[in-house]
Structures are given as structure tokens and as C-alpha cells.
mmCIF file of C-alpha atoms in Angstrom:
data_model
loop_
_atom_site.group_PDB
_atom_site.id
_atom_site.type_symbol
_atom_site.label_atom_id
_atom_site.label_comp_id
_atom_site.label_asym_id
_atom_site.label_seq_id
_atom_site.Cartn_x
_atom_site.Cartn_y
_atom_site.Cartn_z
ATOM 1 C CA GLN A 1 0.000 0.000 0.000
ATOM 2 C CA GLN A 2 1.243 3.449 -0.915
ATOM 3 C CA LYS A 3 2.012 5.481 2.209
ATOM 4 C CA VAL A 4 1.113 8.719 0.441
ATOM 5 C CA GLN A 5 -1.912 8.724 -1.817
ATOM 6 C CA GLN A 6 -2.977 11.603 -4.024
ATOM 7 C CA SER A 7 -6.239 12.484 -5.723
ATOM 8 C CA PRO A 8 -7.359 13.167 -8.299
ATOM 9 C CA GLU A 9 -4.888 11.610 -10.749
ATOM 10 C CA SER A 10 -5.585 14.436 -13.160
ATOM 11 C CA LEU A 11 -7.391 17.736 -12.995
ATOM 12 C CA SER A 12 -8.338 20.351 -15.548
ATOM 13 C CA VAL A 13 -9.292 23.882 -14.532
ATOM 14 C CA PRO A 14 -9.896 27.026 -16.564
ATOM 15 C CA GLU A 15 -7.457 29.904 -16.382
ATOM 16 C CA GLY A 16 -8.334 32.038 -13.374
ATOM 17 C CA GLY A 17 -10.043 29.145 -11.619
ATOM 18 C CA MET A 18 -9.292 27.340 -8.367
ATOM 19 C CA ALA A 19 -7.436 24.020 -8.386
ATOM 20 C CA SER A 20 -7.727 21.743 -5.365
ATOM 21 C CA LEU A 21 -5.373 18.807 -4.877
ATOM 22 C CA ASN A 22 -5.616 16.207 -2.139
ATOM 23 C CA CYS A 23 -3.187 13.961 -0.312
ATOM 24 C CA THR A 24 -3.714 11.358 2.389
ATOM 25 C CA SER A 25 -1.087 9.532 4.381
ATOM 26 C CA SER A 26 -1.421 6.079 5.929
ATOM 27 C CA ASP A 27 1.544 6.565 8.272
ATOM 28 C CA ARG A 28 0.917 8.605 11.423
ATOM 29 C CA ASN A 29 4.659 8.941 11.959
ATOM 30 C CA PHE A 30 4.961 11.439 9.124
ATOM 31 C CA GLN A 31 5.530 14.910 10.601
ATOM 32 C CA TYR A 32 6.349 17.114 7.616
ATOM 33 C CA PHE A 33 4.441 17.427 4.393
ATOM 34 C CA TRP A 34 5.631 19.019 1.171
ATOM 35 C CA TRP A 35 4.146 19.982 -2.130
ATOM 36 C CA TYR A 36 6.446 19.677 -5.132
ATOM 37 C CA ARG A 37 5.743 20.687 -8.710
ATOM 38 C CA GLN A 38 7.331 19.118 -11.779
ATOM 39 C CA HIS A 39 7.081 20.680 -15.214
ATOM 40 C CA SER A 40 7.677 18.442 -18.206
ATOM 41 C CA GLY A 41 11.376 17.709 -18.713
ATOM 42 C CA GLU A 42 12.346 19.212 -15.378
ATOM 43 C CA GLY A 43 13.031 17.909 -11.909
ATOM 44 C CA PRO A 44 10.551 18.410 -9.060
ATOM 45 C CA LYS A 45 10.695 21.804 -7.338
ATOM 46 C CA ALA A 46 9.427 22.476 -3.841
ATOM 47 C CA LEU A 47 6.413 24.758 -3.585
ATOM 48 C CA MET A 48 5.863 24.755 0.143
ATOM 49 C CA SER A 49 5.992 22.714 3.300
ATOM 50 C CA ILE A 50 3.552 22.414 6.182
ATOM 51 C CA PHE A 51 3.867 20.679 9.527
ATOM 52 C CA SER A 52 1.292 22.384 11.754
ATOM 53 C CA ASP A 53 -2.443 21.885 11.646
ATOM 54 C CA GLY A 54 -4.271 24.572 9.709
ATOM 55 C CA ASP A 55 -3.561 26.677 6.671
ATOM 56 C CA LYS A 56 -0.346 28.034 5.235
ATOM 57 C CA LYS A 57 -0.541 30.588 2.447
ATOM 58 C CA GLU A 58 2.187 31.555 0.012
ATOM 59 C CA GLY A 59 0.954 33.838 -2.741
ATOM 60 C CA ARG A 60 -1.678 32.053 -4.809
ATOM 61 C CA PHE A 61 -0.948 28.741 -3.078
ATOM 62 C CA THR A 62 -2.578 27.610 0.166
ATOM 63 C CA ALA A 63 -1.778 24.328 1.882
ATOM 64 C CA HIS A 64 -3.982 22.831 4.559
ATOM 65 C CA LEU A 65 -3.002 20.110 7.015
ATOM 66 C CA ASN A 66 -5.261 18.058 9.251
ATOM 67 C CA LYS A 67 -3.036 15.741 11.269
ATOM 68 C CA ALA A 68 -5.945 13.915 12.862
ATOM 69 C CA SER A 69 -7.150 12.707 9.473
ATOM 70 C CA LEU A 70 -3.654 12.681 7.928
ATOM 71 C CA HIS A 71 -4.988 14.823 5.115
ATOM 72 C CA VAL A 72 -3.104 17.523 3.260
ATOM 73 C CA SER A 73 -4.482 19.665 0.488
ATOM 74 C CA LEU A 74 -3.158 22.287 -1.885
ATOM 75 C CA HIS A 75 -5.348 25.012 -3.330
ATOM 76 C CA ILE A 76 -4.174 27.144 -6.214
ATOM 77 C CA ARG A 77 -6.093 30.376 -6.615
ATOM 78 C CA ASP A 78 -6.270 32.230 -9.942
ATOM 79 C CA SER A 79 -4.694 29.309 -11.816
ATOM 80 C CA GLN A 80 -2.409 30.204 -14.716
ATOM 81 C CA PRO A 81 -1.412 28.114 -17.774
ATOM 82 C CA SER A 82 2.124 28.104 -16.322
ATOM 83 C CA ASP A 83 0.735 26.185 -13.335
ATOM 84 C CA SER A 84 0.125 23.213 -15.646
ATOM 85 C CA ALA A 85 2.429 20.535 -14.243
ATOM 86 C CA LEU A 86 2.608 17.339 -12.191
ATOM 87 C CA TYR A 87 2.088 18.066 -8.496
ATOM 88 C CA PHE A 88 3.481 15.767 -5.852
ATOM 89 C CA CYS A 89 2.655 15.462 -2.202
ATOM 90 C CA ALA A 90 5.621 14.229 -0.164
ATOM 91 C CA ALA A 91 6.122 13.416 3.492
ATOM 92 C CA SER A 92 9.035 12.988 5.862
ATOM 93 C CA TYR A 93 9.323 11.600 9.367
ATOM 94 C CA SER A 94 11.137 14.511 10.948
ATOM 95 C CA GLY A 95 12.845 17.799 10.246
ATOM 96 C CA GLY A 96 16.169 16.007 10.391
ATOM 97 C CA SER A 97 15.147 13.659 7.598
ATOM 98 C CA ASN A 98 13.493 16.120 5.246
ATOM 99 C CA TYR A 99 15.800 14.783 2.544
ATOM 100 C CA LYS A 100 14.193 11.348 2.765
ATOM 101 C CA LEU A 101 10.864 12.052 1.194
ATOM 102 C CA THR A 102 8.059 9.599 0.518
ATOM 103 C CA PHE A 103 6.212 10.788 -2.565
ATOM 104 C CA GLY A 104 2.713 10.193 -3.853
ATOM 105 C CA LYS A 105 2.119 9.338 -7.497
ATOM 106 C CA GLY A 106 1.145 12.877 -8.352
ATOM 107 C CA THR A 107 -1.757 14.892 -9.752
ATOM 108 C CA LEU A 108 -1.463 16.145 -13.309
ATOM 109 C CA LEU A 109 -2.898 19.656 -13.450
ATOM 110 C CA THR A 110 -3.879 21.242 -16.743
ATOM 111 C CA VAL A 111 -4.911 24.878 -16.798
ATOM 112 C CA THR A 112 -6.753 25.719 -19.982
ATOM 113 C CA PRO A 113 -6.629 29.266 -21.387
ATOM 114 C CA ASP B 1 21.575 28.376 -15.036
ATOM 115 C CA PRO B 2 20.997 24.868 -13.771
ATOM 116 C CA LYS B 3 22.575 24.446 -10.358
ATOM 117 C CA ILE B 4 22.472 20.660 -10.378
ATOM 118 C CA ILE B 5 23.923 19.249 -13.574
ATOM 119 C CA GLN B 6 23.165 15.685 -14.578
ATOM 120 C CA LYS B 7 24.768 13.912 -17.509
ATOM 121 C CA PRO B 8 23.733 12.432 -19.797
ATOM 122 C CA LYS B 9 20.144 13.564 -20.220
ATOM 123 C CA TYR B 10 19.195 10.331 -21.999
ATOM 124 C CA LEU B 11 20.900 6.959 -21.848
ATOM 125 C CA VAL B 12 20.140 3.668 -23.585
ATOM 126 C CA ALA B 13 21.868 0.566 -22.260
ATOM 127 C CA VAL B 14 21.887 -3.116 -23.087
ATOM 128 C CA THR B 15 20.762 -5.632 -20.473
ATOM 129 C CA GLY B 16 23.738 -6.810 -18.438
ATOM 130 C CA SER B 17 25.893 -3.768 -19.138
ATOM 131 C CA GLU B 18 27.158 -1.128 -16.712
ATOM 132 C CA LYS B 19 26.561 2.614 -16.772
ATOM 133 C CA ILE B 20 27.565 5.636 -14.697
ATOM 134 C CA LEU B 21 25.228 8.568 -14.191
ATOM 135 C CA ILE B 22 27.007 11.853 -13.487
ATOM 136 C CA CYS B 23 25.903 14.565 -11.064
ATOM 137 C CA GLU B 24 27.491 17.860 -10.046
ATOM 138 C CA GLN B 25 25.848 20.474 -7.858
ATOM 139 C CA TYR B 26 26.788 24.127 -7.516
ATOM 140 C CA LEU B 27 24.473 25.137 -4.703
ATOM 141 C CA GLY B 28 27.115 24.746 -2.015
ATOM 142 C CA HIS B 29 25.212 21.953 -0.283
ATOM 143 C CA ASN B 30 27.053 19.320 1.700
ATOM 144 C CA ALA B 31 24.319 16.714 1.350
ATOM 145 C CA MET B 32 23.470 15.010 -1.930
ATOM 146 C CA TYR B 33 20.993 12.316 -2.853
ATOM 147 C CA TRP B 34 19.732 10.048 -5.591
ATOM 148 C CA TYR B 35 16.053 9.472 -6.301
ATOM 149 C CA ARG B 36 14.426 7.285 -8.934
ATOM 150 C CA GLN B 37 11.191 7.876 -10.843
ATOM 151 C CA SER B 38 9.818 4.928 -12.798
ATOM 152 C CA ALA B 39 6.601 4.373 -14.671
ATOM 153 C CA LYS B 40 5.362 1.891 -12.073
ATOM 154 C CA LYS B 41 6.333 3.601 -8.829
ATOM 155 C CA PRO B 42 6.297 7.071 -7.312
ATOM 156 C CA LEU B 43 9.502 9.036 -7.020
ATOM 157 C CA GLU B 44 11.550 7.120 -4.468
ATOM 158 C CA PHE B 45 14.577 7.886 -2.343
ATOM 159 C CA MET B 46 17.685 5.790 -3.015
ATOM 160 C CA PHE B 47 20.787 7.185 -1.267
ATOM 161 C CA SER B 48 21.949 10.017 0.926
ATOM 162 C CA TYR B 49 25.530 11.323 1.107
ATOM 163 C CA SER B 50 26.820 13.962 3.484
ATOM 164 C CA TYR B 51 30.368 15.315 3.277
ATOM 165 C CA GLN B 52 31.096 12.522 0.773
ATOM 166 C CA LYS B 53 30.050 9.778 3.189
ATOM 167 C CA LEU B 54 27.127 7.407 2.736
ATOM 168 C CA MET B 55 24.497 8.278 5.344
ATOM 169 C CA ASP B 56 21.449 6.367 4.201
ATOM 170 C CA ASN B 57 20.840 3.576 1.699
ATOM 171 C CA GLN B 58 17.313 2.538 0.776
ATOM 172 C CA THR B 59 18.301 0.552 -2.291
ATOM 173 C CA ALA B 60 18.199 -3.166 -1.723
ATOM 174 C CA SER B 61 20.419 -4.047 -4.641
ATOM 175 C CA SER B 62 24.203 -3.770 -4.480
ATOM 176 C CA ARG B 63 24.152 -3.208 -8.233
ATOM 177 C CA PHE B 64 23.612 0.467 -7.440
ATOM 178 C CA GLN B 65 26.740 2.146 -6.112
ATOM 179 C CA PRO B 66 27.084 5.893 -5.500
ATOM 180 C CA GLN B 67 30.528 7.380 -5.982
ATOM 181 C CA SER B 68 31.647 10.737 -4.593
ATOM 182 C CA SER B 69 35.050 11.946 -5.856
ATOM 183 C CA LYS B 70 34.500 15.561 -4.792
ATOM 184 C CA LYS B 71 32.233 17.316 -2.288
ATOM 185 C CA ASN B 72 29.891 18.537 -5.011
ATOM 186 C CA HIS B 73 29.901 15.341 -7.067
ATOM 187 C CA LEU B 74 27.756 12.262 -6.582
ATOM 188 C CA ASP B 75 27.763 9.797 -9.452
ATOM 189 C CA LEU B 76 25.697 6.623 -9.597
ATOM 190 C CA GLN B 77 27.182 3.426 -10.994
ATOM 191 C CA ILE B 78 24.701 0.749 -12.019
ATOM 192 C CA THR B 79 26.004 -2.706 -12.928
ATOM 193 C CA ALA B 80 24.347 -5.733 -14.515
ATOM 194 C CA LEU B 81 21.551 -3.557 -15.854
ATOM 195 C CA LYS B 82 18.030 -4.990 -16.097
ATOM 196 C CA PRO B 83 14.998 -3.718 -18.017
ATOM 197 C CA ASP B 84 13.347 -2.990 -14.639
ATOM 198 C CA ASP B 85 16.093 -0.429 -13.974
ATOM 199 C CA SER B 86 14.580 1.732 -16.707
ATOM 200 C CA ALA B 87 13.614 4.986 -14.999
ATOM 201 C CA THR B 88 14.532 8.620 -14.659
ATOM 202 C CA TYR B 89 17.213 9.056 -12.026
ATOM 203 C CA PHE B 90 17.299 12.372 -10.214
ATOM 204 C CA CYS B 91 20.261 13.745 -8.372
ATOM 205 C CA ALA B 92 19.342 16.126 -5.573
ATOM 206 C CA SER B 93 20.884 18.154 -2.790
ATOM 207 C CA SER B 94 19.843 20.229 0.187
ATOM 208 C CA PRO B 95 21.073 22.428 2.962
ATOM 209 C CA ARG B 96 20.573 20.711 6.288
ATOM 210 C CA ASP B 97 16.959 19.903 7.154
ATOM 211 C CA THR B 98 15.279 22.008 4.476
ATOM 212 C CA GLU B 99 13.852 21.556 1.017
ATOM 213 C CA VAL B 100 15.438 19.204 -1.467
ATOM 214 C CA PHE B 101 16.590 20.628 -4.805
ATOM 215 C CA PHE B 102 16.428 18.275 -7.774
ATOM 216 C CA GLY B 103 18.354 18.145 -11.038
ATOM 217 C CA LYS B 104 16.643 17.582 -14.376
ATOM 218 C CA GLY B 105 17.285 13.869 -14.322
ATOM 219 C CA THR B 106 18.861 11.207 -16.509
ATOM 220 C CA ARG B 107 16.355 9.031 -18.340
ATOM 221 C CA LEU B 108 17.738 5.507 -18.520
ATOM 222 C CA THR B 109 16.265 2.913 -20.853
ATOM 223 C CA VAL B 110 17.521 -0.669 -20.610
ATOM 224 C CA VAL B 111 16.820 -2.817 -23.667
#
């Protein structure tokens, strides 16, 4: 069983719309959660991390963590065509092992002009 | 300018052969890693090196051997290649305890 599961597998939103991506973990030992974005032909790039319950906002991106349900979400406001990419949720067991990430399979986001 | 350089970008190898994937990083990080992304599995951690020493190994097979000749180099030698080794291999690095920076990857195809 995958320790980090993402949904949906793919998502299409119109330019200017809101994209919502979900991630659930099956391992309660995970303490840190990350969102990474990978454009075609590139390596993954970190968008943001979250480790406390609640919301964390960075520009158009808002992450939400609910540790009780082991659920993390990413909301992208005012989506742009340049946001079209593969989005990964990743988790680590501690701050000291943030290099050792367990990734989900990803959500492919397409923003249509 | 790419700060983590991986060579080659694409690689085709014959089953049973040996290949070396090259990685150099110019971010000044002391820790470097290898990750693998295959069609069947999510991106997965393989190795961690810090100050040129192996810190963590999550790869079961000894056919995968990291090699660090300099602080900012971490190559990956793969021997006795199998079709299942076909994947994109990402070199990565990080400052201590913060986000991981990935290179663009080397796509390996074993035929």
C-alpha cells in the first residue's frame, strides 16, 4: 500500500479558476508534508511545506493540514497556464530527515486558457 | 543556469551492461541524494551522502553504487543492468533539514 496517496490523478481547470489537490497519508509517523511541482522535462521543485495543523498561504498557493485525518491539500487560486504541471505530495518523518521524502504518485494539473 | 547538472540527459543501455550517471551540484550543499522515478512507482529515495560519506541507503540491490570523488559530485554506478532499472534518475541536494533541490534527471532505458 502506498504510504502517500494523491487524488485526483488528473485535474483540468480554466485559467483564473481554483485548483484543489488532495493527499492522504497512511503513516501517522509522518511529521512534515511538502508539495512539489514538476514541469515536463524538469526535476521536481518544492512549492511549500507544512507541519502544523491549519492553513499556510504563500501567494496564490494555500496548503492545509489536518493531522488527525492525515490529510493535506493544496489550493491554487487564480490558476495560470504556467501552473500546468505534475504536483506531488511528499512526506518525511522529521525535520532532520526532510531529505528522505516519501512521494505520492502525483496529480497532473492542466490549466486551460 | 541549472545548479544541479546531470549527464547524460538520456541513456540507452543493453541488459547486463554497466553505466555511470554523473551529477554535479553548484548550490554549495554538503548533502546530496539520488532518487528514482519509474513508470510503475512514485519518485523514491535511493541514497543520501553527506560530506562525501554514505548516510542512508534505501536501495536493496548492491548493483547500485554511489561514488563521490569531490564534495559537489555524486555519481551513480549501475552494474548488470536490467529492463526494470529503466527509470529517470534524479540527483538532488539540500542544505541541512530544508527543502530538497532536484536536477533535471537522466532518463535511462535498458533494452
